[in-house]
PDB file of C-alpha atoms in Angstrom:
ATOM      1  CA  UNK A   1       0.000   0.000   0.000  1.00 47.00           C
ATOM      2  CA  UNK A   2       2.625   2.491   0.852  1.00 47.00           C
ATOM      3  CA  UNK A   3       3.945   1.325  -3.069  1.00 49.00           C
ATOM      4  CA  UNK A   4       0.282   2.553  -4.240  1.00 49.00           C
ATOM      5  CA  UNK A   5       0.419   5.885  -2.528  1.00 47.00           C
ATOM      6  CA  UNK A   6       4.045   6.722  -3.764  1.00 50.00           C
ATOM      7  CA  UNK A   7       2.333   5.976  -7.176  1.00 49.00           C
ATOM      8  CA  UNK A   8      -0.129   8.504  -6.746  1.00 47.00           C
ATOM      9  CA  UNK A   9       1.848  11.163  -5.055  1.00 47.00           C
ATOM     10  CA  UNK A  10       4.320  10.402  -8.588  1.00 50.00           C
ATOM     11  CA  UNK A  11       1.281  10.281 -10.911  1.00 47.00           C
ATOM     12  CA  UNK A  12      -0.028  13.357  -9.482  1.00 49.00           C
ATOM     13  CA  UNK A  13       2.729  15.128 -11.018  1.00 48.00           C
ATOM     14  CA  UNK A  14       1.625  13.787 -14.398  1.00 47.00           C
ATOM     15  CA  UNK A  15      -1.693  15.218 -16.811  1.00 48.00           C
ATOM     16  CA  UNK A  16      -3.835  12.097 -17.409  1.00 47.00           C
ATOM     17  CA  UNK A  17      -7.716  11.953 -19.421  1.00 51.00           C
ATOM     18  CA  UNK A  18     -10.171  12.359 -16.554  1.00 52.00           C
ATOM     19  CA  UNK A  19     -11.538   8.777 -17.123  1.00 56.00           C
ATOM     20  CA  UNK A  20      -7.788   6.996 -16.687  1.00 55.00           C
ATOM     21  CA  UNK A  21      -7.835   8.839 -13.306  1.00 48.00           C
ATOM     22  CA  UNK A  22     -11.195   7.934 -12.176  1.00 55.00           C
ATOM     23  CA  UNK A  23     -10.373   4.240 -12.857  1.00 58.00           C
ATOM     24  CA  UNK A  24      -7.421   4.385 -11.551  1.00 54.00           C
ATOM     25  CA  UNK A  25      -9.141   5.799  -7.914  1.00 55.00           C
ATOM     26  CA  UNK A  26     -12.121   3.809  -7.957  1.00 60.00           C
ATOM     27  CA  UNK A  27      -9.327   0.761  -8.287  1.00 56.00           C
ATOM     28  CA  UNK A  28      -7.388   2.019  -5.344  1.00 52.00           C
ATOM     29  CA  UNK A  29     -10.161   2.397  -2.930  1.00 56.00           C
ATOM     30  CA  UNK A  30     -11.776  -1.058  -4.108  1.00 58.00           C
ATOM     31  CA  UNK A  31      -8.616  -2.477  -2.945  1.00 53.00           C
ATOM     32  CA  UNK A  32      -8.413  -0.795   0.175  1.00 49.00           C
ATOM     33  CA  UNK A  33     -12.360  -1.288   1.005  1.00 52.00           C
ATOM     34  CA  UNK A  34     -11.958  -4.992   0.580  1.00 55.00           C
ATOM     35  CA  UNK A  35      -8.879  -4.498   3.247  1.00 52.00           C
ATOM     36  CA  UNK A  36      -9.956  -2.179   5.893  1.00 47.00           C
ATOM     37  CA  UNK A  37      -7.785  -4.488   8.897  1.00 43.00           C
ATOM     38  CA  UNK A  38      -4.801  -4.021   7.399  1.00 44.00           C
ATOM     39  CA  UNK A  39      -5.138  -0.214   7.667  1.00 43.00           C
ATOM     40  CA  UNK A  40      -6.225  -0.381  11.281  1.00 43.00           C
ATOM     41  CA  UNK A  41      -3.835  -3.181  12.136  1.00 46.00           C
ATOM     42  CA  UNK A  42      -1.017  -0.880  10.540  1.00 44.00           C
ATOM     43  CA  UNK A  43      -2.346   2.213  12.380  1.00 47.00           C
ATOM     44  CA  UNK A  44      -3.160   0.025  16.190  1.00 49.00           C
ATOM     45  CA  UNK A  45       1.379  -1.413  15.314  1.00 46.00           C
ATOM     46  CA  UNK A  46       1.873   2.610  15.345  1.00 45.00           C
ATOM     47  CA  UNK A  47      -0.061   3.686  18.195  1.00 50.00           C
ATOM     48  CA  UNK A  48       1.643   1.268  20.593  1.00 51.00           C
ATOM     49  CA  UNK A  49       5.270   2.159  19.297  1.00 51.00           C
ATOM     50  CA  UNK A  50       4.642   5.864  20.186  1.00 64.00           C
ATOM     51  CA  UNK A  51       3.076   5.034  23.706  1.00 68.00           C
ATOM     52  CA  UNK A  52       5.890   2.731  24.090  1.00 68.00           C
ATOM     53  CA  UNK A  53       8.137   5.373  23.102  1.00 71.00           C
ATOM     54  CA  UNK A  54       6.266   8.174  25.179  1.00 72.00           C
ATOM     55  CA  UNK A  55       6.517   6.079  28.204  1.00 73.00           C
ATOM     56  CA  UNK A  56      10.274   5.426  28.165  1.00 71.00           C
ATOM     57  CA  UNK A  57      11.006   9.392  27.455  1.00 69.00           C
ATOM     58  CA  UNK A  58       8.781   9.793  30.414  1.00 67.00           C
ATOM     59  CA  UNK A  59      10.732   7.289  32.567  1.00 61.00           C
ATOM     60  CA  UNK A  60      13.755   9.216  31.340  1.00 62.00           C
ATOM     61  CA  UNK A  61      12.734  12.495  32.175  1.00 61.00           C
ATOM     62  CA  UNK A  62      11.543  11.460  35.568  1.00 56.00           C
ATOM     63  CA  UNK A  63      15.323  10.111  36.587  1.00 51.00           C
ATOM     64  CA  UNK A  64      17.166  13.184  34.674  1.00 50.00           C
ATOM     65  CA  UNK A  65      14.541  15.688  37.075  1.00 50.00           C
ATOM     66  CA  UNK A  66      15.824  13.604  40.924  1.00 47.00           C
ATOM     67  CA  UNK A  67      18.878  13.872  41.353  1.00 49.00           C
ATOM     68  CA  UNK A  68      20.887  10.201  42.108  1.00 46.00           C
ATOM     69  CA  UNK A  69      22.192   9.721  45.308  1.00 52.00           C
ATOM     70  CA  UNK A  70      25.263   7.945  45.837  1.00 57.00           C
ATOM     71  CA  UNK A  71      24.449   6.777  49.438  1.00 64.00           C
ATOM     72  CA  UNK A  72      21.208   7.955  51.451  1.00 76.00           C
ATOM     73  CA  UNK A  73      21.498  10.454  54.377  1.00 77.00           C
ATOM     74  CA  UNK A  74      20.415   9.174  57.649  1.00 85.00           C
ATOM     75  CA  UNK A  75      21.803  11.775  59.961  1.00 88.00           C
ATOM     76  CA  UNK A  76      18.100  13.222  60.058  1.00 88.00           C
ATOM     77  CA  UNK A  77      17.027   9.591  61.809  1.00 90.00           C
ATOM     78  CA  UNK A  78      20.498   8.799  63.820  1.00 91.00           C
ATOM     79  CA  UNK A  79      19.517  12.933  65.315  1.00 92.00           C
ATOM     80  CA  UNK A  80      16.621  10.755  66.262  1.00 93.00           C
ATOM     81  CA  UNK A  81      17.399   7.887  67.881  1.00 94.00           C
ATOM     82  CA  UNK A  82      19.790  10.489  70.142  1.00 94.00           C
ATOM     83  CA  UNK A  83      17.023  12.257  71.035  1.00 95.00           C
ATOM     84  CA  UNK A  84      15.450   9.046  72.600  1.00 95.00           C
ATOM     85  CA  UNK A  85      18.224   8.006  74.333  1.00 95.00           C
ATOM     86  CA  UNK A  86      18.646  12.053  75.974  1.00 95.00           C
ATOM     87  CA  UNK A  87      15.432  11.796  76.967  1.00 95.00           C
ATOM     88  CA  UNK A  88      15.538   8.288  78.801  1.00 95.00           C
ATOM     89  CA  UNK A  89      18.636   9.803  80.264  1.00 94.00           C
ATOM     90  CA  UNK A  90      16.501  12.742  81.470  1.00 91.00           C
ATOM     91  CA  UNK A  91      13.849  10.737  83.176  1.00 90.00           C
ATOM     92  CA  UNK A  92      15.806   8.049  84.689  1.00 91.00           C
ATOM     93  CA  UNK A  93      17.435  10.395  86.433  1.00 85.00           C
ATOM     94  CA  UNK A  94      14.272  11.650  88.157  1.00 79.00           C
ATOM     95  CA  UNK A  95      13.989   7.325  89.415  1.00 81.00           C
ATOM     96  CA  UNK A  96      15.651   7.779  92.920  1.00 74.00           C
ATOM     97  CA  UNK A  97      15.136   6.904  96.126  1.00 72.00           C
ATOM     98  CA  UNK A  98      15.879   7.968  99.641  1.00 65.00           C
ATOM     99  CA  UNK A  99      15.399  11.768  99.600  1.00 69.00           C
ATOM    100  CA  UNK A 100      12.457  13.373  98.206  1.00 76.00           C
ATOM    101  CA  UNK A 101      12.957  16.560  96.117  1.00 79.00           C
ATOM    102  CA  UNK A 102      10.574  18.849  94.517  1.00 83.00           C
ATOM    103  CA  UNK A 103      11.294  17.143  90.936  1.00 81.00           C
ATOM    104  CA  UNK A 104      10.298  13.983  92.179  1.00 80.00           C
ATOM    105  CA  UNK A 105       6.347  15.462  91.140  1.00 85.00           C
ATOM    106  CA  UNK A 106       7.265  16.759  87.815  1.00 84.00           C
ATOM    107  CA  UNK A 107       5.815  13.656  86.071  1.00 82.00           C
ATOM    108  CA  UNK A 108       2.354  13.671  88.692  1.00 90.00           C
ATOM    109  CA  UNK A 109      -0.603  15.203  86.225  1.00 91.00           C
ATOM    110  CA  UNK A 110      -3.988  16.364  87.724  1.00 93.00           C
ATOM    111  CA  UNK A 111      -7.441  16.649  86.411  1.00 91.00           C
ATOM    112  CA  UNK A 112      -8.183  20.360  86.603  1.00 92.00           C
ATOM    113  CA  UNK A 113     -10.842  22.850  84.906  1.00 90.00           C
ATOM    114  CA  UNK A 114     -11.426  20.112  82.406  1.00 89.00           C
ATOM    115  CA  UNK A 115      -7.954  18.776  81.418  1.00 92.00           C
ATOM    116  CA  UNK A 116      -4.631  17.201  82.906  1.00 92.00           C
ATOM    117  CA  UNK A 117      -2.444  19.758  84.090  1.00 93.00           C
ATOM    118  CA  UNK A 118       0.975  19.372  86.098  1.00 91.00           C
ATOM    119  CA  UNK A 119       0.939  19.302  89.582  1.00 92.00           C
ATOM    120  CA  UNK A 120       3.681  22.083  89.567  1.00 90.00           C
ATOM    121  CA  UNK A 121       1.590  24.620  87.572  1.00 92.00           C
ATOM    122  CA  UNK A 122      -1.384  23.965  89.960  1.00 93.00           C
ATOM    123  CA  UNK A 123       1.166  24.079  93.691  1.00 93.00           C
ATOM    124  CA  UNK A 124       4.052  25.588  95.230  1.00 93.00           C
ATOM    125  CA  UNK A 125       6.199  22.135  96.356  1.00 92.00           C
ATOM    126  CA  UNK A 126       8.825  22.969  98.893  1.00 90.00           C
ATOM    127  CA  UNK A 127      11.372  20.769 100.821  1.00 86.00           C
ATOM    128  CA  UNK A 128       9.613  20.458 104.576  1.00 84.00           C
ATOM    129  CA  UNK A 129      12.927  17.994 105.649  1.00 75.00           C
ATOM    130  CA  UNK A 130      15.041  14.991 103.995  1.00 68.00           C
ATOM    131  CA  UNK A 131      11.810  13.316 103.106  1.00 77.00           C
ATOM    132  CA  UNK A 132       8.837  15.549 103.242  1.00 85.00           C
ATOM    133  CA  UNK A 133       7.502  17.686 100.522  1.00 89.00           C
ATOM    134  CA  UNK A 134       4.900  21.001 102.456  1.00 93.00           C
ATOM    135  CA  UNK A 135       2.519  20.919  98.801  1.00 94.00           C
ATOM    136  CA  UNK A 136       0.674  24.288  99.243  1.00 94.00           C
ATOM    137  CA  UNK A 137      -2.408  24.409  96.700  1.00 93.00           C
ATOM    138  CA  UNK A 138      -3.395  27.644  95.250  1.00 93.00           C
ATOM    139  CA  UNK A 139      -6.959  26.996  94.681  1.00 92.00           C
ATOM    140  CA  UNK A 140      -8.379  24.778  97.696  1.00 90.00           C
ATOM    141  CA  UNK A 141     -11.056  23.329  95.155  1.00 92.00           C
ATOM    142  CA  UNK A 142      -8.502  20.819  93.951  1.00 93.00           C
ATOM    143  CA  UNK A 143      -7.078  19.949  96.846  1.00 92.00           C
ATOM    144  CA  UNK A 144      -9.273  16.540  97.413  1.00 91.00           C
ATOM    145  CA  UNK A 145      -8.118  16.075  93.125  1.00 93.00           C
ATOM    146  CA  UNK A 146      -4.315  16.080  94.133  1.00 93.00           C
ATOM    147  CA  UNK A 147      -5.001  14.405  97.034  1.00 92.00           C
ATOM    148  CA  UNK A 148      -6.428  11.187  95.740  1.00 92.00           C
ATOM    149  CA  UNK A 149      -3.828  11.613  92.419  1.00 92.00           C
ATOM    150  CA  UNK A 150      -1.038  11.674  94.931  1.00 90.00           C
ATOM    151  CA  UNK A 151      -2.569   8.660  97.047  1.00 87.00           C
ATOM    152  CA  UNK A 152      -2.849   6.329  94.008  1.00 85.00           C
ATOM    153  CA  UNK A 153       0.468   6.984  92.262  1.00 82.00           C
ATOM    154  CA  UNK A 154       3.596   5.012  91.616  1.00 71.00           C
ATOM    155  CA  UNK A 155       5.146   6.535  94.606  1.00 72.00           C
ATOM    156  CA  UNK A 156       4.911   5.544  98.540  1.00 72.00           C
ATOM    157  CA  UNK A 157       3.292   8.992 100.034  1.00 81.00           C
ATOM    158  CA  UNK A 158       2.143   9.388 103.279  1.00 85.00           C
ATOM    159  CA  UNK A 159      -0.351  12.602 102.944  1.00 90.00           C
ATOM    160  CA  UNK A 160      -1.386  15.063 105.937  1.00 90.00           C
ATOM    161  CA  UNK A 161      -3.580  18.339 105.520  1.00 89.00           C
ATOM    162  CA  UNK A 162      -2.636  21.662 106.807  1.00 86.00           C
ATOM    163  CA  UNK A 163      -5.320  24.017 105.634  1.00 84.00           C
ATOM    164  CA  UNK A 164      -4.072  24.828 101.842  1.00 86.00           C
ATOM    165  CA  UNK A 165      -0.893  22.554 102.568  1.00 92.00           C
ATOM    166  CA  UNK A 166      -0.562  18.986 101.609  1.00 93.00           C
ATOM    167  CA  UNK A 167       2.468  17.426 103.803  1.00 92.00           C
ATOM    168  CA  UNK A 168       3.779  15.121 101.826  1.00 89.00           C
ATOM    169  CA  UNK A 169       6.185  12.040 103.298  1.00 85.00           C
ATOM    170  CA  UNK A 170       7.597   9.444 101.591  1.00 77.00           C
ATOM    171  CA  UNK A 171       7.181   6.150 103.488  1.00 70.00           C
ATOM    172  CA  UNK A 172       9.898   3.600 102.921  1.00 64.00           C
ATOM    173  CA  UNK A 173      13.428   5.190 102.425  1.00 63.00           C
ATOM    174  CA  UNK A 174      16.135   3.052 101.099  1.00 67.00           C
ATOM    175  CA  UNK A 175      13.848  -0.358 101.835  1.00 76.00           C
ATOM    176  CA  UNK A 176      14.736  -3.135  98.984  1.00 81.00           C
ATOM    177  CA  UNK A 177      11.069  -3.337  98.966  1.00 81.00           C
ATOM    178  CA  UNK A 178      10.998   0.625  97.678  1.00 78.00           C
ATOM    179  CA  UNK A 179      14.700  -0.210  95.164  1.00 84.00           C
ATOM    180  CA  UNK A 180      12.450  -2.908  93.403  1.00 87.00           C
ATOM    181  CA  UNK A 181       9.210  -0.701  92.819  1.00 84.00           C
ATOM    182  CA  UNK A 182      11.698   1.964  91.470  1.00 86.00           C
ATOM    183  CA  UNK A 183      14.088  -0.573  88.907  1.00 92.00           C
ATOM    184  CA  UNK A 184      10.381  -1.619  87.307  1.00 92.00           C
ATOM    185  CA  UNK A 185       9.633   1.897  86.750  1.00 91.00           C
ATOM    186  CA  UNK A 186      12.726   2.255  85.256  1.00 94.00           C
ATOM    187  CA  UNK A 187      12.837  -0.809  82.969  1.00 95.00           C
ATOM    188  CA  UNK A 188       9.169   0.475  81.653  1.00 94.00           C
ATOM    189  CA  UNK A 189      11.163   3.429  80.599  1.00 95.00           C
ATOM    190  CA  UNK A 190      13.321   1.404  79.239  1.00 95.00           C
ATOM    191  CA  UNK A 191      10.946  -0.531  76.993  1.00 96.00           C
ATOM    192  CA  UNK A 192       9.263   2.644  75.674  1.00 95.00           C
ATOM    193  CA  UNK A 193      12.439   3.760  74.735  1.00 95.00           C
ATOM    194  CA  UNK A 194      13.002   1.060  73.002  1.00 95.00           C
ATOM    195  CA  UNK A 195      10.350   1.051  71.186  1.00 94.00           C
ATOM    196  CA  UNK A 196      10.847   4.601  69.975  1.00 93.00           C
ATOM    197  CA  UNK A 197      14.200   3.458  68.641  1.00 93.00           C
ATOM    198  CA  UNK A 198      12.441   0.185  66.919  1.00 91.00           C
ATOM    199  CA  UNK A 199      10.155   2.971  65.273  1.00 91.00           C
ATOM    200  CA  UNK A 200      13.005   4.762  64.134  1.00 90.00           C
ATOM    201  CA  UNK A 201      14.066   1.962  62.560  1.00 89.00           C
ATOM    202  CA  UNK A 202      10.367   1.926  60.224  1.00 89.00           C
ATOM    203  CA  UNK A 203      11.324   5.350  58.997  1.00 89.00           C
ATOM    204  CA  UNK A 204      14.751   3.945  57.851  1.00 89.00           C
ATOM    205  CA  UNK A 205      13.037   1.870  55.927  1.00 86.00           C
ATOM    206  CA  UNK A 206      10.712   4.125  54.623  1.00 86.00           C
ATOM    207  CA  UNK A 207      13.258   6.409  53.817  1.00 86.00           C
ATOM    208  CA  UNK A 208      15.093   3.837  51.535  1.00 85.00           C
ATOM    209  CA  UNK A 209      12.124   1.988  49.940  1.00 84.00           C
ATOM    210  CA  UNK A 210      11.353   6.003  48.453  1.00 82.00           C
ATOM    211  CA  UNK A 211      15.026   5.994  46.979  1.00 77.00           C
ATOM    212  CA  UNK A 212      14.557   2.581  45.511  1.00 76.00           C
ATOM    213  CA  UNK A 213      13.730   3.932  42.009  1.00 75.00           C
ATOM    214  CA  UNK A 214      16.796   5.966  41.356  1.00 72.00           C
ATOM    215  CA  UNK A 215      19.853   3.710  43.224  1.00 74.00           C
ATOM    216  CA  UNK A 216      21.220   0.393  42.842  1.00 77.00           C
ATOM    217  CA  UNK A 217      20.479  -2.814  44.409  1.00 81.00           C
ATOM    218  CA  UNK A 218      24.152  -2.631  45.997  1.00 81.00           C
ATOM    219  CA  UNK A 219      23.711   1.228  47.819  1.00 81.00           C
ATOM    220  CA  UNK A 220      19.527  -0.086  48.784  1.00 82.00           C
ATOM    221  CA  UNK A 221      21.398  -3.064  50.738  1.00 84.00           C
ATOM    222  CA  UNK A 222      24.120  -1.192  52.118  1.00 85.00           C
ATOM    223  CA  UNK A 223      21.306   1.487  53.644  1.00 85.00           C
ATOM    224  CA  UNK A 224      19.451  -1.423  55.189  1.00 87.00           C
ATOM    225  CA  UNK A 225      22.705  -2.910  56.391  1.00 88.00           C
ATOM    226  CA  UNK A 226      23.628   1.016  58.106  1.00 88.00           C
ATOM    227  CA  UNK A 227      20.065   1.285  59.303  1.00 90.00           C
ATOM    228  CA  UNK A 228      20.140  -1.743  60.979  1.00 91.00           C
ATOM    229  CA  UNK A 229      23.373  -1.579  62.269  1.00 90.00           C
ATOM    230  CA  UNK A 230      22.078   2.059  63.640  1.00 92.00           C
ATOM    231  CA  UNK A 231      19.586   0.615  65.493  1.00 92.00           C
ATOM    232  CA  UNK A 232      21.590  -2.017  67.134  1.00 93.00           C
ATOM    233  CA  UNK A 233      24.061   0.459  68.527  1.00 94.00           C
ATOM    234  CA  UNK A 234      21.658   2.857  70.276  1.00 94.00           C
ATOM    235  CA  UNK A 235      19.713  -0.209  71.396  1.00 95.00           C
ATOM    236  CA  UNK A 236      23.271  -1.967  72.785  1.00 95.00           C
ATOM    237  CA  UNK A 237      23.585   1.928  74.422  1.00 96.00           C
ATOM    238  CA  UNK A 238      20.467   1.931  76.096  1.00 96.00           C
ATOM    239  CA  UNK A 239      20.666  -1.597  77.559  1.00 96.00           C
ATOM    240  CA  UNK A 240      23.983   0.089  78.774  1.00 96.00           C
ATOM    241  CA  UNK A 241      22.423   2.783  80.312  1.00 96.00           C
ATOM    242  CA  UNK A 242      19.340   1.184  82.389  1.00 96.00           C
ATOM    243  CA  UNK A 243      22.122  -1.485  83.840  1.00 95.00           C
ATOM    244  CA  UNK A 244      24.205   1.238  85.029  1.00 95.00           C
ATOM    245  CA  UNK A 245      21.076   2.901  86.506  1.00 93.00           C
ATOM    246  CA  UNK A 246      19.727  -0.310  87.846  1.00 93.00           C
ATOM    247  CA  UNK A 247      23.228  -0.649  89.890  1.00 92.00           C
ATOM    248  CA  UNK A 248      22.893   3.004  90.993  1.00 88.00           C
ATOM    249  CA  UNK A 249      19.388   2.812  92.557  1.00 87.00           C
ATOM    250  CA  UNK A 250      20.082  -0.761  94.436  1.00 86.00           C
ATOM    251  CA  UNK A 251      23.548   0.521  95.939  1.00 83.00           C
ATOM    252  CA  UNK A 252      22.167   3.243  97.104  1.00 73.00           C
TER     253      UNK A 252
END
């Protein structure tokens, strides 16, 4: 067919009687009428070559427009896991016992005008001697709230009213009995921490799996090798960290 049209386009060029070119067209699109599919099977071959071809420039374009990493930055999610471990550091060091300080309520929440509020934004807590804490509540409506909060918490308090005041005394001291209550809050915060890190470890792989287009299979399993290896270190650190508190609190 593409022989036939070359014909025409040549013979088009060239005078002919009216009646050679009529029989000469009606003969052409005979042929083609009694062949429509190989038209449309010629035109269907050409439509898929230029999607095919559309789709690879596209693919092309896409790479050429990210820019290729050579290895993936995880500083962002090692700042993390650091993070996690200063803040176990931070609350483990509130986990004592013998002497009872003013921090020791930082963590104690109250249910006031509608919502949990800190105990410190709702009293003034002052040292009343090596173990007892003079609580003095500025509005007396919540005093019977941070009574029964400080009655059912983690810690051994011996309560007394004075008026606005809450006296405050820790019952116990250095008793194993107190040590034990105080390592099992401390390997809870231990285990959260953990888990934070083992979260961390999620956005690794999140972070990699959204590179996986544009590296190679050899820098993808060297990032899950680093990530992993990541997460083993601060985990090793922390297990480090709760012994060495675990020690402190029963020697003491």
């Amino acid at each position: 067919y593409m022989g036939m049209f070359r014909l025409v386009s040549n013979l088009s060029r060239v005078t002919f009687p009216s009646r050679t070119v009529r029989s000469f067209t009606r003969l052409f699109t005979n042929e083609l009428a009694n062949r429509p599919f190989v038209v449309f099977s010629a035109r269907r071959t050409f439509a898929k070559i230029g999607k095919k071809k559309q789709e690879r420039k596209d693919r092309e374009k896409e790479k050429e427009s990210v820019e290729v990493p050579k290895a993936i930055d995880f500083k962002p999610l090692e700042n993390a896991m650091k993070e996690v471990l200063n803040s176990f550091k931070t609350e483990a060091a509130k986990l004592k016992v013998g002497r009872l300080t003013p921090e020791d309520f930082d963590n104690i929440s109250v249910t006031a005008y509608g919502a949990r509020t800190r105990l410190s934004e709702l009293a003034q807590i002052a040292s009343k001697g090596a173990n007892t804490m003079a609580i003095n509540v500025y509005d007396e409506s919540l005093i019977s709230e941070i009574t029964k909060t400080l009655e059912t918490s983690d810690h051994n308090f011996q309560l007394k009213r004075d008026g606005k005041i809450i006296l405050c005394t820790m019952v116990g001291g250095n008793t194993r009995e107190m040590k034990e209550k105080v390592v099992k809050q401390l390997r809870t915060l231990g285990e959260n921490s953990k888990q934070k890190l083992r979260k961390e470890r999620t956005n690794g792989v999140a972070l990699i799996k959204k590179h996986e287009k544009f590296i190679s299979e050899d820098v993808i399993h060297s990032a899950q090798e680093e990530v992993e290896s990541m997460v083993e270190t601060f985990v090793g650190d922390l297990d480090k960290l709760i012994t060495a508190k675990e020690r402190e609190i029963m020697n003491s």
